[in-house]
CSV table of C-alpha atoms and ligand atoms in Angstrom, one decimal:
chain,number,residue,atom,x,y,z
A,2,UNK,CA,142.2,109.7,111.2
A,3,UNK,CA,139.1,107.6,110.4
A,4,UNK,CA,138.5,105.4,107.3
A,5,UNK,CA,135.8,103.1,106.1
A,6,UNK,CA,138.3,100.3,105.9
A,7,UNK,CA,141.7,100.2,107.5
A,8,UNK,CA,144.2,97.6,106.2
A,9,UNK,CA,147.4,96.6,108.1
A,10,UNK,CA,150.2,95.3,105.9
A,11,UNK,CA,151.2,96.2,102.3
A,12,UNK,CA,151.7,92.5,101.5
A,13,UNK,CA,150.4,91.1,98.2
A,14,UNK,CA,147.1,90.4,100.0
A,15,UNK,CA,147.0,93.8,101.7
A,16,UNK,CA,147.7,95.8,98.5
A,17,UNK,CA,145.2,93.8,96.5
A,18,UNK,CA,142.5,94.3,99.3
A,19,UNK,CA,143.2,98.1,99.4
A,20,UNK,CA,142.6,98.4,95.6
A,21,UNK,CA,139.5,96.2,95.6
A,22,UNK,CA,137.9,98.0,98.6
A,23,UNK,CA,138.6,101.3,97.1
A,24,UNK,CA,137.0,100.2,93.8
A,25,UNK,CA,133.9,99.7,95.8
A,26,UNK,CA,133.8,103.4,96.5
A,27,UNK,CA,135.0,103.3,100.1
A,28,UNK,CA,137.8,105.2,101.6
A,29,UNK,CA,140.8,103.1,102.6
A,30,UNK,CA,143.9,103.6,104.7
A,31,UNK,CA,146.8,101.1,104.3
A,32,UNK,CA,149.2,101.1,107.3
A,33,UNK,CA,152.6,99.5,106.6
A,34,UNK,CA,155.7,99.5,108.8
A,35,UNK,CA,158.2,99.5,105.9
A,36,UNK,CA,158.9,102.8,104.2
A,37,UNK,CA,159.7,101.4,100.7
A,38,UNK,CA,162.7,103.6,100.3
A,39,UNK,CA,164.9,100.9,98.9
A,40,UNK,CA,166.1,97.5,100.1
A,41,UNK,CA,164.0,94.6,101.2
A,42,UNK,CA,164.1,95.5,104.9
A,43,UNK,CA,164.6,91.9,105.8
A,44,UNK,CA,161.1,91.0,104.5
A,45,UNK,CA,160.5,87.6,103.0
A,46,UNK,CA,160.6,87.8,99.3
A,47,UNK,CA,158.0,85.9,97.3
A,48,UNK,CA,159.3,86.2,93.8
A,49,UNK,CA,158.0,83.3,91.6
A,50,UNK,CA,154.7,81.9,90.5
A,51,UNK,CA,152.9,80.1,87.7
A,52,UNK,CA,150.4,81.4,85.2
A,53,UNK,CA,148.2,78.3,85.8
A,54,UNK,CA,147.4,79.4,89.3
A,55,UNK,CA,146.5,82.9,88.3
A,56,UNK,CA,144.3,81.6,85.4
A,57,UNK,CA,142.6,79.1,87.6
A,58,UNK,CA,141.8,81.7,90.2
A,59,UNK,CA,140.7,84.3,87.6
A,60,UNK,CA,143.5,86.7,88.4
A,61,UNK,CA,145.7,88.7,86.0
A,62,UNK,CA,149.4,88.8,85.9
A,63,UNK,CA,150.7,92.1,84.7
A,64,UNK,CA,153.8,91.8,82.6
A,65,UNK,CA,155.0,95.1,83.9
A,66,UNK,CA,156.5,93.5,87.0
A,67,UNK,CA,157.5,90.2,85.4
A,68,UNK,CA,161.3,90.0,85.1
A,69,UNK,CA,161.7,86.6,83.6
A,70,UNK,CA,159.6,83.9,82.0
A,71,UNK,CA,159.9,80.2,83.0
A,72,UNK,CA,159.0,77.2,81.0
A,73,UNK,CA,158.2,75.3,84.1
A,74,UNK,CA,159.8,73.6,87.1
A,75,UNK,CA,162.2,70.9,87.7
A,76,UNK,CA,161.6,68.5,90.6
A,77,UNK,CA,165.0,67.2,91.8
A,78,UNK,CA,165.6,64.3,94.2
A,79,UNK,CA,168.4,64.2,96.8
A,80,UNK,CA,170.6,62.1,94.4
A,81,UNK,CA,170.0,64.5,91.6
A,82,UNK,CA,167.3,62.6,89.6
A,83,UNK,CA,165.0,65.2,88.0
A,84,UNK,CA,161.7,65.6,86.2
A,85,UNK,CA,160.4,68.6,84.3
A,86,UNK,CA,156.9,69.9,84.7
A,87,UNK,CA,156.2,72.1,81.8
A,88,UNK,CA,153.8,74.7,83.3
A,89,UNK,CA,154.6,78.3,82.4
A,90,UNK,CA,155.8,80.5,85.2
A,91,UNK,CA,157.4,83.8,85.9
A,92,UNK,CA,159.8,85.5,88.4
A,93,UNK,CA,160.1,89.1,89.5
A,94,UNK,CA,162.0,91.4,91.7
A,95,UNK,CA,160.1,92.3,94.9
A,96,UNK,CA,160.7,96.0,94.5
A,97,UNK,CA,159.0,96.0,91.1
A,98,UNK,CA,156.0,94.0,92.4
A,99,UNK,CA,155.6,96.3,95.4
A,100,UNK,CA,156.0,99.4,93.3
A,101,UNK,CA,153.5,98.2,90.7
A,102,UNK,CA,150.8,97.6,93.4
A,103,UNK,CA,151.6,100.7,95.4
A,104,UNK,CA,151.2,102.8,92.3
A,105,UNK,CA,147.9,101.1,91.6
A,106,UNK,CA,146.8,101.7,95.2
A,107,UNK,CA,147.7,105.4,94.9
A,108,UNK,CA,145.8,105.7,91.6
A,109,UNK,CA,142.8,104.3,93.5
A,110,UNK,CA,143.2,107.0,96.2
A,111,UNK,CA,144.2,104.6,98.9
A,112,UNK,CA,145.8,106.6,101.7
A,113,UNK,CA,149.3,105.0,102.0
A,114,UNK,CA,150.5,105.3,105.6
A,115,UNK,CA,154.0,104.0,105.2
A,116,UNK,CA,156.8,103.7,107.8
A,117,UNK,CA,154.2,103.2,110.5
A,118,UNK,CA,154.6,100.2,112.8
A,119,UNK,CA,151.3,99.1,114.3
A,120,UNK,CA,152.0,98.3,118.0
A,121,UNK,CA,148.5,97.8,119.4
A,122,UNK,CA,145.1,96.9,118.1
A,123,UNK,CA,141.5,97.0,119.3
A,124,UNK,CA,138.2,96.8,117.6
A,125,UNK,CA,138.0,99.5,114.9
A,126,UNK,CA,141.4,101.0,115.9
A,127,UNK,CA,145.1,100.6,115.6
A,128,UNK,CA,147.9,102.6,117.2
A,129,UNK,CA,151.4,103.0,115.7
A,130,UNK,CA,154.8,103.3,117.3
A,131,UNK,CA,155.0,107.0,116.5
A,132,UNK,CA,151.8,107.6,118.6
A,133,UNK,CA,149.3,107.9,115.7
A,134,UNK,CA,145.9,106.4,116.0
A,135,UNK,CA,143.8,105.2,113.0
A,136,UNK,CA,140.2,104.1,113.0
A,137,UNK,CA,138.2,102.0,110.5
A,138,UNK,CA,134.7,100.7,110.5
A,139,UNK,CA,136.4,97.5,109.5
A,140,UNK,CA,140.0,96.5,110.0
A,141,UNK,CA,141.7,94.0,107.6
A,142,UNK,CA,144.9,92.4,108.9
A,143,UNK,CA,147.2,91.4,106.0
A,144,UNK,CA,150.4,91.6,108.1
A,145,UNK,CA,151.9,88.1,107.4
A,146,UNK,CA,152.2,85.3,110.0
A,147,UNK,CA,155.2,86.7,111.8
A,148,UNK,CA,153.6,89.9,113.1
A,149,UNK,CA,153.4,90.4,116.9
A,150,UNK,CA,150.0,92.0,116.6
A,151,UNK,CA,148.4,88.8,115.5
A,152,UNK,CA,148.5,87.6,119.1
A,153,UNK,CA,146.6,90.6,120.2
A,154,UNK,CA,143.8,89.7,117.9
A,155,UNK,CA,143.3,86.4,119.6
A,156,UNK,CA,141.8,84.7,116.6
A,157,UNK,CA,143.0,81.2,115.8
A,158,UNK,CA,143.6,81.8,112.1
A,159,UNK,CA,145.6,78.6,111.4
A,160,UNK,CA,144.6,75.1,112.2
A,161,UNK,CA,148.2,74.0,112.7
A,162,UNK,CA,150.2,77.1,113.5
A,163,UNK,CA,153.1,75.1,114.9
A,164,UNK,CA,153.6,73.6,111.4
A,165,UNK,CA,154.8,76.9,109.9
A,166,UNK,CA,157.9,76.4,107.7
A,167,UNK,CA,160.9,78.6,108.3
A,168,UNK,CA,162.7,80.1,105.3
A,169,UNK,CA,166.0,81.7,104.4
A,170,UNK,CA,166.2,83.2,101.0
A,171,UNK,CA,168.9,85.1,99.2
A,172,UNK,CA,168.9,87.3,96.1
A,173,UNK,CA,172.0,86.2,94.2
A,174,UNK,CA,174.0,86.8,91.0
A,175,UNK,CA,176.4,84.5,89.2
A,176,UNK,CA,174.0,81.6,89.0
A,177,UNK,CA,174.7,79.0,86.3
A,178,UNK,CA,171.6,76.8,86.4
A,179,UNK,CA,169.1,76.3,83.6
A,180,UNK,CA,167.3,79.6,83.6
A,181,UNK,CA,164.2,78.3,81.9
A,182,UNK,CA,163.1,76.3,85.0
A,183,UNK,CA,162.3,76.9,88.6
A,184,UNK,CA,164.4,74.3,90.6
A,185,UNK,CA,162.6,72.5,93.4
A,186,UNK,CA,164.8,70.2,95.5
A,187,UNK,CA,163.0,67.7,97.6
A,188,UNK,CA,164.2,65.5,100.5
A,189,UNK,CA,165.8,65.5,103.9
A,190,UNK,CA,169.3,66.1,102.5
A,191,UNK,CA,168.8,69.8,101.8
A,192,UNK,CA,165.4,70.7,103.2
A,193,UNK,CA,163.7,68.5,105.8
A,194,UNK,CA,160.0,69.3,105.9
A,195,UNK,CA,159.7,71.0,102.5
A,196,UNK,CA,162.0,72.3,99.8
A,197,UNK,CA,165.1,74.1,98.6
A,198,UNK,CA,164.6,76.3,95.6
A,199,UNK,CA,166.4,78.2,92.9
A,200,UNK,CA,164.4,80.8,91.0
A,201,UNK,CA,166.1,82.2,88.0
A,202,UNK,CA,165.4,85.9,87.2
A,203,UNK,CA,167.2,86.4,83.9
A,204,UNK,CA,170.9,86.7,83.0
A,205,UNK,CA,172.7,85.2,86.0
A,206,UNK,CA,170.4,86.7,88.6
A,207,UNK,CA,168.0,84.7,90.8
A,208,UNK,CA,167.1,83.7,94.3
A,209,UNK,CA,168.1,80.7,96.4
A,210,UNK,CA,165.9,79.6,99.2
A,211,UNK,CA,165.6,76.8,101.8
A,212,UNK,CA,162.2,76.1,103.5
A,213,UNK,CA,162.3,73.7,106.4
A,214,UNK,CA,160.3,72.5,109.4
A,215,UNK,CA,161.6,71.5,112.8
A,216,UNK,CA,165.3,72.1,112.0
A,217,UNK,CA,167.7,75.1,111.8
A,218,UNK,CA,167.0,76.9,108.5
A,219,UNK,CA,170.4,78.7,108.5
A,220,UNK,CA,172.3,75.4,108.8
A,221,UNK,CA,170.4,73.9,105.8
A,222,UNK,CA,170.7,77.1,103.8
A,223,UNK,CA,174.5,77.0,104.2
A,224,UNK,CA,174.7,73.3,103.3
A,225,UNK,CA,172.6,73.9,100.2
A,226,UNK,CA,174.7,76.8,99.1
A,227,UNK,CA,177.9,75.0,99.7
A,228,UNK,CA,177.0,71.7,98.0
A,229,UNK,CA,174.6,72.8,95.2
A,230,UNK,CA,174.9,76.5,94.5
A,231,UNK,CA,178.7,77.0,94.6
A,232,UNK,CA,181.0,79.6,96.1
A,233,UNK,CA,181.2,81.7,92.9
A,234,UNK,CA,177.6,82.8,93.4
A,235,UNK,CA,177.4,86.3,95.0
A,236,UNK,CA,174.8,87.0,97.7
A,237,UNK,CA,173.1,90.4,97.4
A,238,UNK,CA,170.6,90.3,100.2
A,239,UNK,CA,169.3,87.6,102.6
A,240,UNK,CA,165.8,87.6,104.1
A,241,UNK,CA,164.1,85.2,106.5
A,242,UNK,CA,160.5,84.4,107.0
A,243,UNK,CA,157.7,81.9,107.4
A,244,UNK,CA,155.7,80.0,104.9
A,245,UNK,CA,152.2,78.9,105.9
A,246,UNK,CA,151.9,76.2,103.3
A,247,UNK,CA,150.5,73.4,105.5
A,248,UNK,CA,149.0,75.3,108.4
A,249,UNK,CA,145.5,75.3,106.9
A,250,UNK,CA,143.4,78.5,107.2
A,251,UNK,CA,141.0,78.3,110.1
A,252,UNK,CA,139.1,81.3,111.6
A,253,UNK,CA,139.3,84.4,109.4
A,254,UNK,CA,137.0,86.9,111.0
A,255,UNK,CA,135.8,88.5,114.2
A,256,UNK,CA,133.7,91.5,115.1
A,257,UNK,CA,134.9,94.3,112.9
A,258,UNK,CA,138.0,92.3,111.9
A,259,UNK,CA,139.0,90.2,108.9
A,260,UNK,CA,142.4,88.4,108.4
A,261,UNK,CA,143.9,87.7,105.0
A,262,UNK,CA,147.0,86.3,103.4
A,263,UNK,CA,149.9,84.7,105.3
A,264,UNK,CA,148.4,85.9,108.6
A,265,UNK,CA,145.4,83.6,107.8
A,266,UNK,CA,147.5,80.6,106.6
A,267,UNK,CA,146.7,81.5,103.0
A,268,UNK,CA,150.2,80.8,101.7
A,269,UNK,CA,151.4,81.9,98.3
A,270,UNK,CA,150.9,85.0,96.2
A,271,UNK,CA,148.0,84.0,93.9
A,272,UNK,CA,145.9,82.4,96.7
A,273,UNK,CA,146.5,85.2,99.2
A,274,UNK,CA,145.4,87.7,96.5
A,275,UNK,CA,142.3,85.7,95.7
A,276,UNK,CA,141.5,85.6,99.4
A,277,UNK,CA,141.9,89.4,99.4
A,278,UNK,CA,139.4,89.7,96.6
A,279,UNK,CA,136.8,87.6,98.4
A,280,UNK,CA,137.5,89.4,101.7
A,281,UNK,CA,137.2,92.8,100.0
A,282,UNK,CA,133.8,92.0,98.5
A,283,UNK,CA,132.3,90.7,101.7
A,284,UNK,CA,133.9,93.4,103.8
A,285,UNK,CA,132.9,96.3,101.6
A,286,UNK,CA,129.3,95.2,101.5
A,287,UNK,CA,129.3,94.9,105.3
A,288,UNK,CA,130.7,98.4,105.7
A,289,UNK,CA,128.1,99.9,103.3
A,290,UNK,CA,125.3,98.2,105.3
A,291,UNK,CA,126.9,99.2,108.6
A,292,UNK,CA,126.9,95.6,109.7
A,293,UNK,CA,130.4,94.4,110.6
A,294,UNK,CA,129.9,91.9,113.3
A,295,UNK,CA,131.4,88.4,113.0
A,296,UNK,CA,128.2,87.0,111.7
A,297,UNK,CA,128.1,89.6,108.9
A,298,UNK,CA,131.7,88.9,107.9
A,299,UNK,CA,131.6,85.1,108.2
A,300,UNK,CA,130.6,84.7,104.5
A,301,UNK,CA,134.3,85.4,103.6
A,302,UNK,CA,135.4,82.5,105.7
A,303,UNK,CA,132.7,80.3,104.3
A,304,UNK,CA,133.4,81.1,100.7
A,305,UNK,CA,137.2,80.7,101.2
A,306,UNK,CA,136.9,77.3,102.9
A,307,UNK,CA,134.4,76.0,100.3
A,308,UNK,CA,136.5,77.1,97.4
A,309,UNK,CA,140.1,76.9,98.4
A,310,UNK,CA,141.0,75.1,101.7
A,311,UNK,CA,141.1,71.8,99.7
A,312,UNK,CA,144.4,72.9,98.0
A,313,UNK,CA,146.0,73.4,101.4
A,314,UNK,CA,144.7,70.1,102.7
A,315,UNK,CA,146.2,68.5,99.6
A,316,UNK,CA,149.5,70.2,100.2
A,317,UNK,CA,149.4,69.1,103.8
A,318,UNK,CA,148.8,65.5,102.9
A,319,UNK,CA,151.5,65.6,100.3
A,320,UNK,CA,154.2,67.2,102.5
A,321,UNK,CA,153.4,65.0,105.5
A,322,UNK,CA,153.7,61.9,103.2
A,323,UNK,CA,157.0,63.2,101.9
A,324,UNK,CA,158.3,63.5,105.4
A,325,UNK,CA,157.7,59.8,105.9
A,326,UNK,CA,159.7,58.9,102.8
A,327,UNK,CA,163.5,58.5,103.1
A,328,UNK,CA,165.7,60.2,100.5
A,329,UNK,CA,166.4,57.0,98.6
A,330,UNK,CA,162.6,56.5,98.3
A,331,UNK,CA,162.3,60.0,96.7
A,332,UNK,CA,165.2,59.1,94.3
A,333,UNK,CA,163.2,56.1,93.3
A,334,UNK,CA,159.9,58.0,92.9
A,335,UNK,CA,161.4,60.8,90.8
A,336,UNK,CA,163.3,58.5,88.5
A,337,UNK,CA,160.1,56.5,87.9
A,338,UNK,CA,158.1,59.7,87.1
A,339,UNK,CA,160.3,60.6,84.1
A,340,UNK,CA,158.3,60.7,80.9
A,341,UNK,CA,155.0,61.6,82.6
A,342,UNK,CA,153.3,64.6,81.1
A,343,UNK,CA,152.3,66.3,84.4
A,344,UNK,CA,151.2,69.6,83.0
A,345,UNK,CA,149.0,67.8,80.4
A,346,UNK,CA,147.4,65.6,83.1
A,347,UNK,CA,146.8,68.6,85.4
A,348,UNK,CA,145.0,70.5,82.7
A,349,UNK,CA,142.6,67.6,82.0
A,350,UNK,CA,140.3,68.2,85.0
A,351,UNK,CA,139.3,71.0,87.1
A,352,UNK,CA,139.4,68.7,90.1
A,353,UNK,CA,142.6,68.2,92.2
A,354,UNK,CA,141.9,64.6,93.1
A,355,UNK,CA,141.0,63.6,89.6
A,356,UNK,CA,144.3,65.1,88.4
A,357,UNK,CA,146.3,63.2,91.0
A,358,UNK,CA,144.5,60.0,90.0
A,359,UNK,CA,145.2,60.8,86.3
A,360,UNK,CA,149.0,61.1,87.0
A,361,UNK,CA,148.9,57.8,88.9
A,362,UNK,CA,147.1,56.0,86.1
A,363,UNK,CA,149.4,57.4,83.5
A,364,UNK,CA,152.3,56.3,85.5
A,365,UNK,CA,151.1,52.7,85.8
A,366,UNK,CA,149.9,52.5,82.2
A,367,UNK,CA,153.4,53.6,81.0
A,368,UNK,CA,155.1,51.1,83.1
A,369,UNK,CA,153.0,48.6,85.1
A,370,UNK,CA,155.8,47.8,87.5
A,371,UNK,CA,155.4,51.4,88.8
A,372,UNK,CA,152.4,50.0,90.7
A,373,UNK,CA,155.0,49.4,93.5
A,374,UNK,CA,155.2,53.2,94.1
A,375,UNK,CA,151.8,53.0,95.8
A,376,UNK,CA,153.7,51.7,98.9
A,377,UNK,CA,155.0,55.3,99.4
A,378,UNK,CA,151.4,56.6,99.6
A,379,UNK,CA,150.2,54.1,102.3
B,22,LIG,C1,161.4,83.4,101.9
B,22,LIG,C2,160.0,83.2,101.4
B,22,LIG,C3,159.9,83.1,100.0
B,22,LIG,C4,158.6,83.0,99.5
B,22,LIG,N1,158.5,82.8,98.1
B,22,LIG,C5,157.3,82.7,97.6
B,22,LIG,C6,157.1,82.7,96.1
B,22,LIG,O1,158.1,82.8,95.4
B,22,LIG,N2,155.9,82.6,95.6
B,22,LIG,C7,154.8,82.6,96.4
B,22,LIG,O2,153.7,82.5,95.9
B,22,LIG,N3,154.9,82.6,97.8
B,22,LIG,C8,156.1,82.7,98.3
B,22,LIG,N4,156.2,82.7,99.7
B,22,LIG,C9,155.0,82.7,100.5
B,22,LIG,C10,154.5,84.1,100.6
B,22,LIG,O3,155.4,85.0,100.9
B,22,LIG,C11,153.4,84.3,101.6
B,22,LIG,O4,152.6,83.2,101.6
B,22,LIG,C12,152.7,85.5,101.2
B,22,LIG,O5,153.5,86.6,101.2
B,22,LIG,C13,151.6,85.7,102.1
B,22,LIG,O6,151.9,86.6,103.1
B,22,LIG,P1,151.3,88.0,103.1
B,22,LIG,O7,151.1,88.5,101.7
B,22,LIG,O8,150.0,87.9,103.9
B,22,LIG,O9,152.3,88.8,104.0
B,22,LIG,P2,153.8,89.2,103.9
B,22,LIG,O10,154.3,89.1,102.5
B,22,LIG,O11,154.5,88.5,105.0
B,22,LIG,O12,153.7,90.8,104.2
B,22,LIG,C14,153.2,91.3,105.5
B,22,LIG,C15,153.3,92.8,105.4
B,22,LIG,O13,152.8,93.3,106.7
B,22,LIG,C16,153.7,94.3,107.2
B,22,LIG,N5,153.6,94.3,108.7
B,22,LIG,C17,153.8,93.3,109.5
B,22,LIG,N6,153.6,93.6,110.8
B,22,LIG,C18,153.2,95.0,110.7
B,22,LIG,C19,152.9,95.9,111.7
B,22,LIG,N7,152.9,95.6,113.0
B,22,LIG,N8,152.6,97.2,111.3
B,22,LIG,C20,152.6,97.5,110.0
B,22,LIG,N9,152.9,96.7,109.0
B,22,LIG,C21,153.2,95.4,109.4
B,22,LIG,C22,155.1,93.7,106.8
B,22,LIG,O14,156.1,94.8,106.8
B,22,LIG,C23,154.8,93.2,105.3
B,22,LIG,O15,154.9,94.2,104.4
B,22,LIG,C24,157.5,82.9,100.3
B,22,LIG,C25,157.6,83.0,101.7
B,22,LIG,C26,158.9,83.1,102.2
B,22,LIG,C27,159.0,83.2,103.7
């Protein structure tokens, strides 16, 4: 079967790309190994985001898949000091999100090739485990960072691939945490290298996750569950995966090939969907003009890097700094940050670095002795 554009992976980025390319009037095949006949099939489960990201990126959130609204997030230090960041967010169940975008893709006449595991790739062609062969003038890989087929592509899509975070996340019921806030636990005690999280999804439902680097994620997940979550909480389903937060997107195209989403280090739902939008625009034009060599597709990589790599560089700087800080230092920082209106400061400028500076100035103006916190940044 031959398509104008073939997409591998019904991830948030793959689904978004399929809809956008189809809107351009091209015929699209979307190959996905899962069959979507219930259950998460062990797939990582992104399930929370914040309206501010979507607004900033010019993307819509459809309330149809939103399960629960959040007032913001709580940042919690190892000793339990916490601050609230009041920035509106939402959580959802993965099945609803997938179903919403699969329906949209179907409405746009995307050919959904589900339950098909891609086992080999070459320029303009993929083969699946059941022996089928699919061709596309352009192939977009949206298969996440864990897929074996990425190696075959031989494109160095991430600058620091060895810095992938490993995650264990469980869907749970019986949670008794403040359901208005996403809970973000920092520090080496529960999550060396990044974070442990609780995402409420309404009533007593939610998800609990641990995202770590260079340590055993299962061990830390068990510890977090035992010491923070509590035995009365029931686990419905556990999934494992990788998060690309500090790997930094690198090379995103080759002849006839574009890579998007987690596979390209573009971590997070809103950013991977924005990447899909840019990739689809550039890719569709290339196909219409029958020019799909690397040099024709490179505009996607350029536009992405110019507009968005700065956020990942900032995240990398922030997380690497956090790794250098001992847990009592984080306790100190979080307790000193109380009373700062983060959300207000962040809305003041459209510039990441000015926002960070704004928070620091506010911190010092409120309490001049906070100037000592600068030592943690050096
Ligand atoms: C546990 C966990 C929780 C997370 N939570 C959040 C969150 O709450 N909010 C957020 O913004 N981000 C979250 N992230 C990050 C987010 O999941 C990823 O950054 C995002 O999903 C980007 O990945 P993706 O969309 O490209 O691919 P993925 O979501 O990884 O999807 C890849 C798709 O490709 C398919 N596929 C792979 N190989 C093949 C193959 N050979 N043949 C056919 N199909 C294939 C897979 O089945 C899958 O459907 C989380 C990550 C993890 C690991």
